[in-house]
Protein backbone atom coordinates (compact mmCIF):
# COMPACT_ATOMS: atom_id res chain seq x y z
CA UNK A 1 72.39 144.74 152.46
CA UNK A 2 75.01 144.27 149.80
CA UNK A 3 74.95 145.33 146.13
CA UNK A 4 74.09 141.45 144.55
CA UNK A 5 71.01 141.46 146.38
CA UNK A 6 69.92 145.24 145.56
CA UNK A 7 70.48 144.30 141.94
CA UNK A 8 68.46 141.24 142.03
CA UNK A 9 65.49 142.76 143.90
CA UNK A 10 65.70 145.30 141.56
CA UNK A 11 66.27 143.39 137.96
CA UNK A 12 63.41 141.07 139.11
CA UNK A 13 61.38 144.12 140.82
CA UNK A 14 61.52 147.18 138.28
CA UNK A 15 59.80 145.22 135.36
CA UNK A 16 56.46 144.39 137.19
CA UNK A 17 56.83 147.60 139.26
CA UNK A 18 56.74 149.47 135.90
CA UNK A 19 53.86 147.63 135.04
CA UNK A 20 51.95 148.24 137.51
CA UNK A 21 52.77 151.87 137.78
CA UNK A 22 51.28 151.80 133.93
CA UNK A 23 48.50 150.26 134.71
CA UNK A 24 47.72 152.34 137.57
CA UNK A 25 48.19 155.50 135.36
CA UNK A 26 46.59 154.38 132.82
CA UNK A 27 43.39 154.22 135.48
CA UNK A 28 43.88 157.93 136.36
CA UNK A 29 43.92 158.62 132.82
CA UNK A 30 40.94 156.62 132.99
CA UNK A 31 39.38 158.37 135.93
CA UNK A 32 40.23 161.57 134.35
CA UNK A 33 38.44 161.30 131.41
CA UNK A 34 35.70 159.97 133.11
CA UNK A 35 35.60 163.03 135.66
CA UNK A 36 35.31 165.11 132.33
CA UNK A 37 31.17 163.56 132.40
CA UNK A 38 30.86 164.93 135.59
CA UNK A 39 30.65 164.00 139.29
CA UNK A 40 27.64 161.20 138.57
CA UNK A 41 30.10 159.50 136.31
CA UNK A 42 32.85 159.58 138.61
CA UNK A 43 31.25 157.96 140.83
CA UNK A 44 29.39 155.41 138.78
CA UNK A 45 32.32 154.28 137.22
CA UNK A 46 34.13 154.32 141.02
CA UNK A 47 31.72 152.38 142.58
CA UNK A 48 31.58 149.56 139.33
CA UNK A 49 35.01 149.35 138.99
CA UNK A 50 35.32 148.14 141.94
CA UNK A 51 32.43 146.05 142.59
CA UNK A 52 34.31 144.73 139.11
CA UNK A 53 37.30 144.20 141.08
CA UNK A 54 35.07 142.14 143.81
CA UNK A 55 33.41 139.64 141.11
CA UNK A 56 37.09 139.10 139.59
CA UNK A 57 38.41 138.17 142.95
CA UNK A 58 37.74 134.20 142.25
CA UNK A 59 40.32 133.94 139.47
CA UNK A 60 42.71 136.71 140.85
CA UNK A 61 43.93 134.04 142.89
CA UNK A 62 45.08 132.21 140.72
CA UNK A 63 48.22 134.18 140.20
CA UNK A 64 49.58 133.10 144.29
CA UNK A 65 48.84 129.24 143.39
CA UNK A 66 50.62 129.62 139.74
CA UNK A 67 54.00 131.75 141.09
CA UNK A 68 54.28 130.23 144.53
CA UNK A 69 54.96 126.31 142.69
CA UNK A 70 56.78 127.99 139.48
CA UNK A 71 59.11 129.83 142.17
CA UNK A 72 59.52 126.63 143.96
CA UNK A 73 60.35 124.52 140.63
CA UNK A 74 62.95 126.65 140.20
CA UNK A 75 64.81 127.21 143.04
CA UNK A 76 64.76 122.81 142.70
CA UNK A 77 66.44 122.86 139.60
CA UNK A 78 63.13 121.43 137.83
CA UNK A 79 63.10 124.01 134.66
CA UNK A 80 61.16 121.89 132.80
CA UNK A 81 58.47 121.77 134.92
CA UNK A 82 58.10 124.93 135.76
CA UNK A 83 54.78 125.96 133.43
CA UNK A 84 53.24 123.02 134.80
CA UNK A 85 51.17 124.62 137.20
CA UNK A 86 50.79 127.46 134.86
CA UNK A 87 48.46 124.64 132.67
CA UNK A 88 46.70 124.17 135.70
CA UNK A 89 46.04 127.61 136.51
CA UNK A 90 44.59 128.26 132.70
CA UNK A 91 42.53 125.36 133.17
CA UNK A 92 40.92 126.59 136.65
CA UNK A 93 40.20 129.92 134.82
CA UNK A 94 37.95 128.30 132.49
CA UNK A 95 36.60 126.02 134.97
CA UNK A 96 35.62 129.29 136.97
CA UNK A 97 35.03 132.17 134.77
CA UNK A 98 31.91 131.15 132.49
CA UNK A 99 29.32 129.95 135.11
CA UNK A 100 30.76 133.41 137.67
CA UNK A 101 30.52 135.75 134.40
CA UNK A 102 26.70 134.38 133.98
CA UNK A 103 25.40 134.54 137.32
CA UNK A 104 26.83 137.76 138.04
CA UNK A 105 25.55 139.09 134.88
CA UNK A 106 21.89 138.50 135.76
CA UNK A 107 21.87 139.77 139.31
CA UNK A 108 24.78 143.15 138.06
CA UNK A 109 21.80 145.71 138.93
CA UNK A 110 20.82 143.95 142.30
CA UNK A 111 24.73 143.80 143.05
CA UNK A 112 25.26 147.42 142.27
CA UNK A 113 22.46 149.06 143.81
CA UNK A 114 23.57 146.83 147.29
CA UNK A 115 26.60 149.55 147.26
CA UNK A 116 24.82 152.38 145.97
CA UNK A 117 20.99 153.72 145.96
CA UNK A 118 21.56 156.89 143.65
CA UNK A 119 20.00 156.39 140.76
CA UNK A 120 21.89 158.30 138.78
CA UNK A 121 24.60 156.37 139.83
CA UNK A 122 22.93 153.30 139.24
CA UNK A 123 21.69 154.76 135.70
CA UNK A 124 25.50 155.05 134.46
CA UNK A 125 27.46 152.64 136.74
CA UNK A 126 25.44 149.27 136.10
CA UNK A 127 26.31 149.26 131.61
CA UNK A 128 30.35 149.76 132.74
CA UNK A 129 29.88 146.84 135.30
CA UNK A 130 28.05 144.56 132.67
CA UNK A 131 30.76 145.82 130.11
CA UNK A 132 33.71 144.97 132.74
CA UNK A 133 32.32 141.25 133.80
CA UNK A 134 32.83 139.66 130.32
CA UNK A 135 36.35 140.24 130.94
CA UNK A 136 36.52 137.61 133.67
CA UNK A 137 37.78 134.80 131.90
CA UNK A 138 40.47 137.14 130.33
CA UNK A 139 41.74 138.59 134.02
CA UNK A 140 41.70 134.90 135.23
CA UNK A 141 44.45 133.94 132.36
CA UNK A 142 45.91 137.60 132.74
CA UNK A 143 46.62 136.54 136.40
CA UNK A 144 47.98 133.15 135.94
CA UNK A 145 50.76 133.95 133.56
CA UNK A 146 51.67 136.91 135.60
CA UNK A 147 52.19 134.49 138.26
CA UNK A 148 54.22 132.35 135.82
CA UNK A 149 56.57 134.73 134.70
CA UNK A 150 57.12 136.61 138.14
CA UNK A 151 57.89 133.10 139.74
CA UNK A 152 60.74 132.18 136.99
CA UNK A 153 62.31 135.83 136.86
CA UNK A 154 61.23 136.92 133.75
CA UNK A 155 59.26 139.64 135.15
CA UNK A 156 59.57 141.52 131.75
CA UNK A 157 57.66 139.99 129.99
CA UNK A 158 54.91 140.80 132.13
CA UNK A 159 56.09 144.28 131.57
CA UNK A 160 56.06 144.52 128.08
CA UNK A 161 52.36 142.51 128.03
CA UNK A 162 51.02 144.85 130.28
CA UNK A 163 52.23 147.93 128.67
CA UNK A 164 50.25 146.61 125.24
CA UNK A 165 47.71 145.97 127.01
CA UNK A 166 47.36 148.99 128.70
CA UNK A 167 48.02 151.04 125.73
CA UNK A 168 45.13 149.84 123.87
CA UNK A 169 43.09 150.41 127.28
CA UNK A 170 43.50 153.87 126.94
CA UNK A 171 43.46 154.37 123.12
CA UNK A 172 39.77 152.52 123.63
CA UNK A 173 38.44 154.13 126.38
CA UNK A 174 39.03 157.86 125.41
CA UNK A 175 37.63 156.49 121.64
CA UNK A 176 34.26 154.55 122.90
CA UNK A 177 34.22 157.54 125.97
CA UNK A 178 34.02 160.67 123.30
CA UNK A 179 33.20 158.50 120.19
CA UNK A 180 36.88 159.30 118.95
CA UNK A 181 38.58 157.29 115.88
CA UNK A 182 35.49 156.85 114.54
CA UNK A 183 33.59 155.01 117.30
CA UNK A 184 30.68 155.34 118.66
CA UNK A 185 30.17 157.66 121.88
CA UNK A 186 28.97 155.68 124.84
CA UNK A 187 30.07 157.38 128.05
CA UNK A 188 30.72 155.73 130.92
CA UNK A 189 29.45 152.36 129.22
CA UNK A 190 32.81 152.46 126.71
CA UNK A 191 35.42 152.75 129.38
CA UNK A 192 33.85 149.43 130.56
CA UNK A 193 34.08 148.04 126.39
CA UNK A 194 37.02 149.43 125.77
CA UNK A 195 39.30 147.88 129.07
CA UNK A 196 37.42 144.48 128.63
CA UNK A 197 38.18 143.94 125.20
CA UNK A 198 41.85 145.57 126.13
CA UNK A 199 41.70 142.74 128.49
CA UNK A 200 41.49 139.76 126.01
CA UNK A 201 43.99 142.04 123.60
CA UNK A 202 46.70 141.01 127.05
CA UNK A 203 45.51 137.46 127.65
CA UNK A 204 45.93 136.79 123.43
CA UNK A 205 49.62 138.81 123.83
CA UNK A 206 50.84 136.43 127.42
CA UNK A 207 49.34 133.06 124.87
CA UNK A 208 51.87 134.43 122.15
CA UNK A 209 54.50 134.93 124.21
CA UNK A 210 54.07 131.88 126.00
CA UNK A 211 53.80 129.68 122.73
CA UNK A 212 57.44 131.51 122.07
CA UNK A 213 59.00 131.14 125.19
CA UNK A 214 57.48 128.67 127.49
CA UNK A 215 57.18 125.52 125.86
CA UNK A 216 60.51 123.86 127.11
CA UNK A 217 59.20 124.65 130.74
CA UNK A 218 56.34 122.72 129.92
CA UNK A 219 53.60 125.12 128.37
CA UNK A 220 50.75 123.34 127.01
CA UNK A 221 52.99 120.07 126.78
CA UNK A 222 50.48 117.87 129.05
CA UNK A 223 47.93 118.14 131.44
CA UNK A 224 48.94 118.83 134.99
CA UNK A 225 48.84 115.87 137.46
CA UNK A 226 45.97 115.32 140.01
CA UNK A 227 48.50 116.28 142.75
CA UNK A 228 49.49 119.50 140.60
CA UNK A 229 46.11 120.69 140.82
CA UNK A 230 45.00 120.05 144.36
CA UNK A 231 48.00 122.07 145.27
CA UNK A 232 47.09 124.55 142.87
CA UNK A 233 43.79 124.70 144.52
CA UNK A 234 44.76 124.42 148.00
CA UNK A 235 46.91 127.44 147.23
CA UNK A 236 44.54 129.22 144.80
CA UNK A 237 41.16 129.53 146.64
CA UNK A 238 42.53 130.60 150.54
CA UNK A 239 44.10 133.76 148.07
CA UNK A 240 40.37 134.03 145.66
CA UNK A 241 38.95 134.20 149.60
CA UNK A 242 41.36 136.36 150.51
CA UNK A 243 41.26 138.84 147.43
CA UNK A 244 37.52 138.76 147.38
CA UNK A 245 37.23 139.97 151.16
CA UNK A 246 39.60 142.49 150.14
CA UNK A 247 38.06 143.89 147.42
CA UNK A 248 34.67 143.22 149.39
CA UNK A 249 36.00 145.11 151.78
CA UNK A 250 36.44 148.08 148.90
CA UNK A 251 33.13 147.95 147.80
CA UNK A 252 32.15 147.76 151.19
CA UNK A 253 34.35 151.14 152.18
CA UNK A 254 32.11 152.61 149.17
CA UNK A 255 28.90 152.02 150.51
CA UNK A 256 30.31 153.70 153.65
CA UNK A 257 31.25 156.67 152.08
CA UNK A 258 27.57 156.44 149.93
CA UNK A 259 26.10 156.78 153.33
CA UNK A 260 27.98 160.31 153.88
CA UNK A 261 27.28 161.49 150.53
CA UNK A 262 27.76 161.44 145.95
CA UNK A 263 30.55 163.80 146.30
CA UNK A 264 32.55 162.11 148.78
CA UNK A 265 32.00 158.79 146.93
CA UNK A 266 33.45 160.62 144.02
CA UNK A 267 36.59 161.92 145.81
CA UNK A 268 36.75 158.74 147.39
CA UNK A 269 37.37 157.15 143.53
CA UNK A 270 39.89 159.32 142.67
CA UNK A 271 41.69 159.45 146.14
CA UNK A 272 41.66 155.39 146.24
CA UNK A 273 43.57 155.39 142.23
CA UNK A 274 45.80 157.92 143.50
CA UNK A 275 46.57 155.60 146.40
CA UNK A 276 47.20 153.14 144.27
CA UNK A 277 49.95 154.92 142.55
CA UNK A 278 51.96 154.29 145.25
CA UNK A 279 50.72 150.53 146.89
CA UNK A 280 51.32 148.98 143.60
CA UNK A 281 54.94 149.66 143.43
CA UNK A 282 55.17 148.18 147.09
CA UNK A 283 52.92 145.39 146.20
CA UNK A 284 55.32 144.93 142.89
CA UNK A 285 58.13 144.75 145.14
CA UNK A 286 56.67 142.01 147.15
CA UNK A 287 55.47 139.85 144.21
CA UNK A 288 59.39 139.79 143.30
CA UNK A 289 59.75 138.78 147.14
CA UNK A 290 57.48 135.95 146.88
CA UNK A 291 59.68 134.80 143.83
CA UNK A 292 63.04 135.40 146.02
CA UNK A 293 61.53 133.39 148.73
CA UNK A 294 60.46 130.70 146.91
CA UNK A 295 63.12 130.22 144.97
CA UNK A 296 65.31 129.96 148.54
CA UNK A 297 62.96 127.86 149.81
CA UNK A 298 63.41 125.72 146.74
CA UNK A 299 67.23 125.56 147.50
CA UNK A 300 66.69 124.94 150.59
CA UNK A 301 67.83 127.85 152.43
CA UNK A 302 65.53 129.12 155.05
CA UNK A 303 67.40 131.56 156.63
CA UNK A 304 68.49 133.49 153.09
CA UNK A 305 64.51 133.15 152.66
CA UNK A 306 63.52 135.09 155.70
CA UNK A 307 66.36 137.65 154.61
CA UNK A 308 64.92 137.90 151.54
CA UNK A 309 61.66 139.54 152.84
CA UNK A 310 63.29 142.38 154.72
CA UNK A 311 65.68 143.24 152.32
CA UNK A 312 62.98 143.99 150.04
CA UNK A 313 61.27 145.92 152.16
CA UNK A 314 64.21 148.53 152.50
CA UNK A 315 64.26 148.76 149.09
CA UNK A 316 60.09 149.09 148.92
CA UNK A 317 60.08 151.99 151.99
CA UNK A 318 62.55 154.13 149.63
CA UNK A 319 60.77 153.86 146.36
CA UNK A 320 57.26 154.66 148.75
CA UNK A 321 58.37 157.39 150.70
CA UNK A 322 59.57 159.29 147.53
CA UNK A 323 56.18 159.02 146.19
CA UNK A 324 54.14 159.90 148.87
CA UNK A 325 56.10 163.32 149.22
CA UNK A 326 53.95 164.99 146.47
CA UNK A 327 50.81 164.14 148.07
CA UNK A 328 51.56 164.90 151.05
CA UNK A 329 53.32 168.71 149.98
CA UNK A 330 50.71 169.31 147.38
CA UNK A 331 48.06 167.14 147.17
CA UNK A 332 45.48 170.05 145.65
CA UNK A 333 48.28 170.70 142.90
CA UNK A 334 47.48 166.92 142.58
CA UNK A 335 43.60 166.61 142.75
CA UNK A 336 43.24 169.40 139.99
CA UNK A 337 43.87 167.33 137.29
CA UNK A 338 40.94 164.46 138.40
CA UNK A 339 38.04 166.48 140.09
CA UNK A 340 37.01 169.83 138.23
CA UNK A 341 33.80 170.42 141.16
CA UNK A 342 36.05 172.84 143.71
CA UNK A 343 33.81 171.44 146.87
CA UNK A 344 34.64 167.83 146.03
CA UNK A 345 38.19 168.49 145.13
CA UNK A 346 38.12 170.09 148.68
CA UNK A 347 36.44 166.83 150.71
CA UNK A 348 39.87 165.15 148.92
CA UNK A 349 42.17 166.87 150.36
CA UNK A 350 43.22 166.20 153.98
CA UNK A 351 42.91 162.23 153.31
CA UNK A 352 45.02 162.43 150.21
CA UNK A 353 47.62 164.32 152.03
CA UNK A 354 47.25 161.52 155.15
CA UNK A 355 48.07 159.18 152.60
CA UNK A 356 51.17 160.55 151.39
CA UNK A 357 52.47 160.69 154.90
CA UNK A 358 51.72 157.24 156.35
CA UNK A 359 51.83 154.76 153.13
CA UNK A 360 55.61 154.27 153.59
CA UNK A 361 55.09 152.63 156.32
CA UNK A 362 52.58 150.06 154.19
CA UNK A 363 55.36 149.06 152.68
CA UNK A 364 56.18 146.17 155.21
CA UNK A 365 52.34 144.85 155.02
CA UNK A 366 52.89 144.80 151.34
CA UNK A 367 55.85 143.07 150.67
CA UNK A 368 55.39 140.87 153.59
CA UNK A 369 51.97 139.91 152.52
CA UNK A 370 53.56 138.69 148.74
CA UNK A 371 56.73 137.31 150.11
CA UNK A 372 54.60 134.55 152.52
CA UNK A 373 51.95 134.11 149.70
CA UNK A 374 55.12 132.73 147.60
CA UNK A 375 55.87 130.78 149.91
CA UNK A 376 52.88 129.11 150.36
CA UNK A 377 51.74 130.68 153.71
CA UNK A 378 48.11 131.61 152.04
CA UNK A 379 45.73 130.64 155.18
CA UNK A 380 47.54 132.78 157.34
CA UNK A 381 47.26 136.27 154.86
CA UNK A 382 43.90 135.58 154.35
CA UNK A 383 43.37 135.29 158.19
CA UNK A 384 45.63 138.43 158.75
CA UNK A 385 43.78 140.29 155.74
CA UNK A 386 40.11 139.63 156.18
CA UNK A 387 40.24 139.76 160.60
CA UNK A 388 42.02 143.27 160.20
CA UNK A 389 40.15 144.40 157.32
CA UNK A 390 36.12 143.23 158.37
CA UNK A 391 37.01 142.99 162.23
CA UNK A 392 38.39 146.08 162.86
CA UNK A 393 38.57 148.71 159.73
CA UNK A 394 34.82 148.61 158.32
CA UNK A 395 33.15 148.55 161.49
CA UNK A 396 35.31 151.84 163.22
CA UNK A 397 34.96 153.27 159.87
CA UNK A 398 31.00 152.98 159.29
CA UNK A 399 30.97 154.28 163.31
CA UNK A 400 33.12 157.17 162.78
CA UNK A 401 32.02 158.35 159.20
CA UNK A 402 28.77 158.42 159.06
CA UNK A 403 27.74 157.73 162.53
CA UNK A 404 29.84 160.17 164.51
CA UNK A 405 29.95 162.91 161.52
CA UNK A 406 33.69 162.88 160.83
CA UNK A 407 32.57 162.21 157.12
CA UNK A 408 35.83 161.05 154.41
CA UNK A 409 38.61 162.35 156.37
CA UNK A 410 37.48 159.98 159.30
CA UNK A 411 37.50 157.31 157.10
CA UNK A 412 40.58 157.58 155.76
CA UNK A 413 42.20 157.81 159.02
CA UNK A 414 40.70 154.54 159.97
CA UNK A 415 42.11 153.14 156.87
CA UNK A 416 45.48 154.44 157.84
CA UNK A 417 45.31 153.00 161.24
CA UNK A 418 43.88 149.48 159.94
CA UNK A 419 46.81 149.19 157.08
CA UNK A 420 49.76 150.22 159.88
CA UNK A 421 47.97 146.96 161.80
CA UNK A 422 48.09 144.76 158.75
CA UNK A 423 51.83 145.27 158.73
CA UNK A 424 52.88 145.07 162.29
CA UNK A 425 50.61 141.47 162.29
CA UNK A 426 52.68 140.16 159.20
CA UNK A 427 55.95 141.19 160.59
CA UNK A 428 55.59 139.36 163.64
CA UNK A 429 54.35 136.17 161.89
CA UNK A 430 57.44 136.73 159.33
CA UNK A 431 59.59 136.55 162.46
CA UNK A 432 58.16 133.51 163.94
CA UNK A 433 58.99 131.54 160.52
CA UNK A 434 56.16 129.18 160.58
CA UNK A 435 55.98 129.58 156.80
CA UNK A 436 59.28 128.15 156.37
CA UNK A 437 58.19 124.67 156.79
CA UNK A 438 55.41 124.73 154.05
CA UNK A 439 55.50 121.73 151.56
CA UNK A 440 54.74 122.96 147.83
């Protein structure tokens, strides 16, 4: 791989992996003052956060739709059309968001207590997932102009949104958390206030820099064309489907750790935003590879597509591997700083230090899994993702956890063997190059 195409992996790539390295920080920071309220918090806010993450599913798709026909606009030459589909996008997240943010607001406690029968649980975690759903609309327009600005190569401005954004996430949470700056205290109930209003403080800060930047690629200049829009959709809703069994699939993995025990579902919170410390990077990386590919497929040029995809993934395995040392050397050194309960920070352990060893090997699922959503190839991840994740994964991982005794480390072991699956199934389908001969 030569030097041109390390720099442009990494000018595109460094911007959104730095923001989502924030954002994931911020989240521990999050998690860590939450663990300050004690285990029952931990786990309230664990389990809501991402039952959260399961109701927002039906807008986060919106970003694959929006970057996969802005990266194709531009590798055609067609700059002026390029925030064409971004319109559409905004317009499906209003569409969507108010009637989802209602229903799921009248059935939150029924929804919660589906993944978790603690009551104290329930008592803390059901306010933060009440607090986190009128966010909805604001994710669904966060989403779309990520996928805008990722798919044209300005992947900075993402960065510097997100940053704001997740700045006044955690100058909110530890205020309406503690009652800090002269707010009210309100527990685990404010870290839910405080990141949805951060939330609409990011969707007002993309609209601003939008209204600055975007207009001569078509921002806001007419409404996209009935053709614009059922390729939005036909792009858009395989990836909702897609995200929500995914994030389904988290909520799911919660309930199967609720069935071992509180503290493990605790653990299990902090070990899954660790995790994510190092996936996002890798899944940064491959959200610039769905812009690289698009773009070549824009031009054209196949075979410099399919290049594309691997040469990111070098890059990806490096920047993984390097992170994954620490918690697999010292992963108690780690866990100190989240779980103060010494039994719990114990049950985190081994699968934190599993983690560290195995996720470099993630990094082909991850980039792979981008790099064919950009270029249109959304049926086939959401096949790949939801047979390997609800086939295979849940159902070993409910057997051996709770059934068979082998409790969180089992689990995680399972998890470890399903995500190694994920990425051998996407690198043979990258190989075949079906996805080549997609029409956007």
């Amino acid at each position: 791989m030569d030097r041109s195409r390390v720099s442009a992996i990494l000018l595109l790539g460094l911007p959104i992996v730095g923001g989502m390295t924030s954002q994931t920080l911020f989240n521990l920071v999050d998690t860590a003052m939450v663990g300050q309220l004690g285990t029952e918090a931990l786990a309230a806010v664990g389990v809501g956060g991402f039952v959260n993450f399961l109701s927002v599913a039906l807008v986060m798709g919106l970003s694959a739709g929006v970057q996969a026909m802005s990266s194709r606009r531009k590798g055609e030459g067609r700059d002026s059309e390029t925030a064409v589909p971004l319109n559409g996008g905004l317009v499906l997240a209003l569409v969507l968001a108010f009637p989802a943010t209602a229903i799921l607001q009248a059935f939150a406690t029924n929804i919660f207590a589906l993944v978790n029968e603690d009551p104290a649980v329930i008592a803390l975690g059901v306010p933060y997932f009440e607090a986190r759903l009128f966010a909805m609309l604001g994710v669904g327009i966060n989403f779309a102009f990520r996928g805008f600005w990722n798919g044209i190569s300005l992947s900075i401005v993402y960065l510097r949104t997100l940053l704001i954004m997740q700045i006044s996430n955690i100058v909110l949470n530890y205020g309406l958390i503690f009652g800090a700056f002269g707010l009210p205290e309100m527990g685990t109930t404010g870290a839910g206030v405080g990141s949805a209003i951060a939330t609409y403080i990011g969707a007002l800060t993309y609209m601003w820099m939008a209204w600055r930047r975007a207009r001569p690629h078509g921002f806001l200049a007419a409404m996209p064309s009935r053709d614009t829009m059922l390729t939005m959709l036909r792009l858009s809703l395989p990836s909702s489907a897609q995200q929500f069994f995914f994030a389904g699939g988290l909520t799911a993995l919660f309930w199967i750790v609720g069935q071992v025990g509180t503290p493990e579902v605790a653990a299990a919170n902090v070990l899954i935003n660790l995790t994510l410390v190092i996936i996002l990077p890798g899944l940064a990386l491959g959200l610039a590879a769905a812009s690289l590919v698009g773009q070549a497929l824009g031009a054209r040029d196949p075979v410099d597509a399919h290049r594309w995809g691997w040469d990111v993934i070098k890059v990806a395995a490096v920047i993984m591997a390097v992170l994954g040392l620490p918690m697999a050397v010292v992963p108690e050194l780690i866990l100190s700083g989240f779980i103060t309960d010494v039994e719990t920070r114990a049950l985190a352990i081994p699968p934190l230090r599993l983690v560290g060893i195995v996720i470099a090997f993630d990094s082909v699922g991850m980039v792979l899994q981008n790099a064919m959503l950009g270029a249109g190839a959304v049926r086939t991840v959401m096949t790949v993702s939801i047979v390997t994740q609800w086939g295979i994964f849940l159902p070993v991982a409910w057997l051996v956890g709770p059934q068979l005794g082998y409790g969180l480390f089992g689990i995680w072991v399972c998890q470890s063997g399903w995500r190694l699956l994920h990425s051998s199934a996407l690198a043979i389908l990258w190989e075949r190059r079906g996805w080549t001969k997609i029409k956007i």
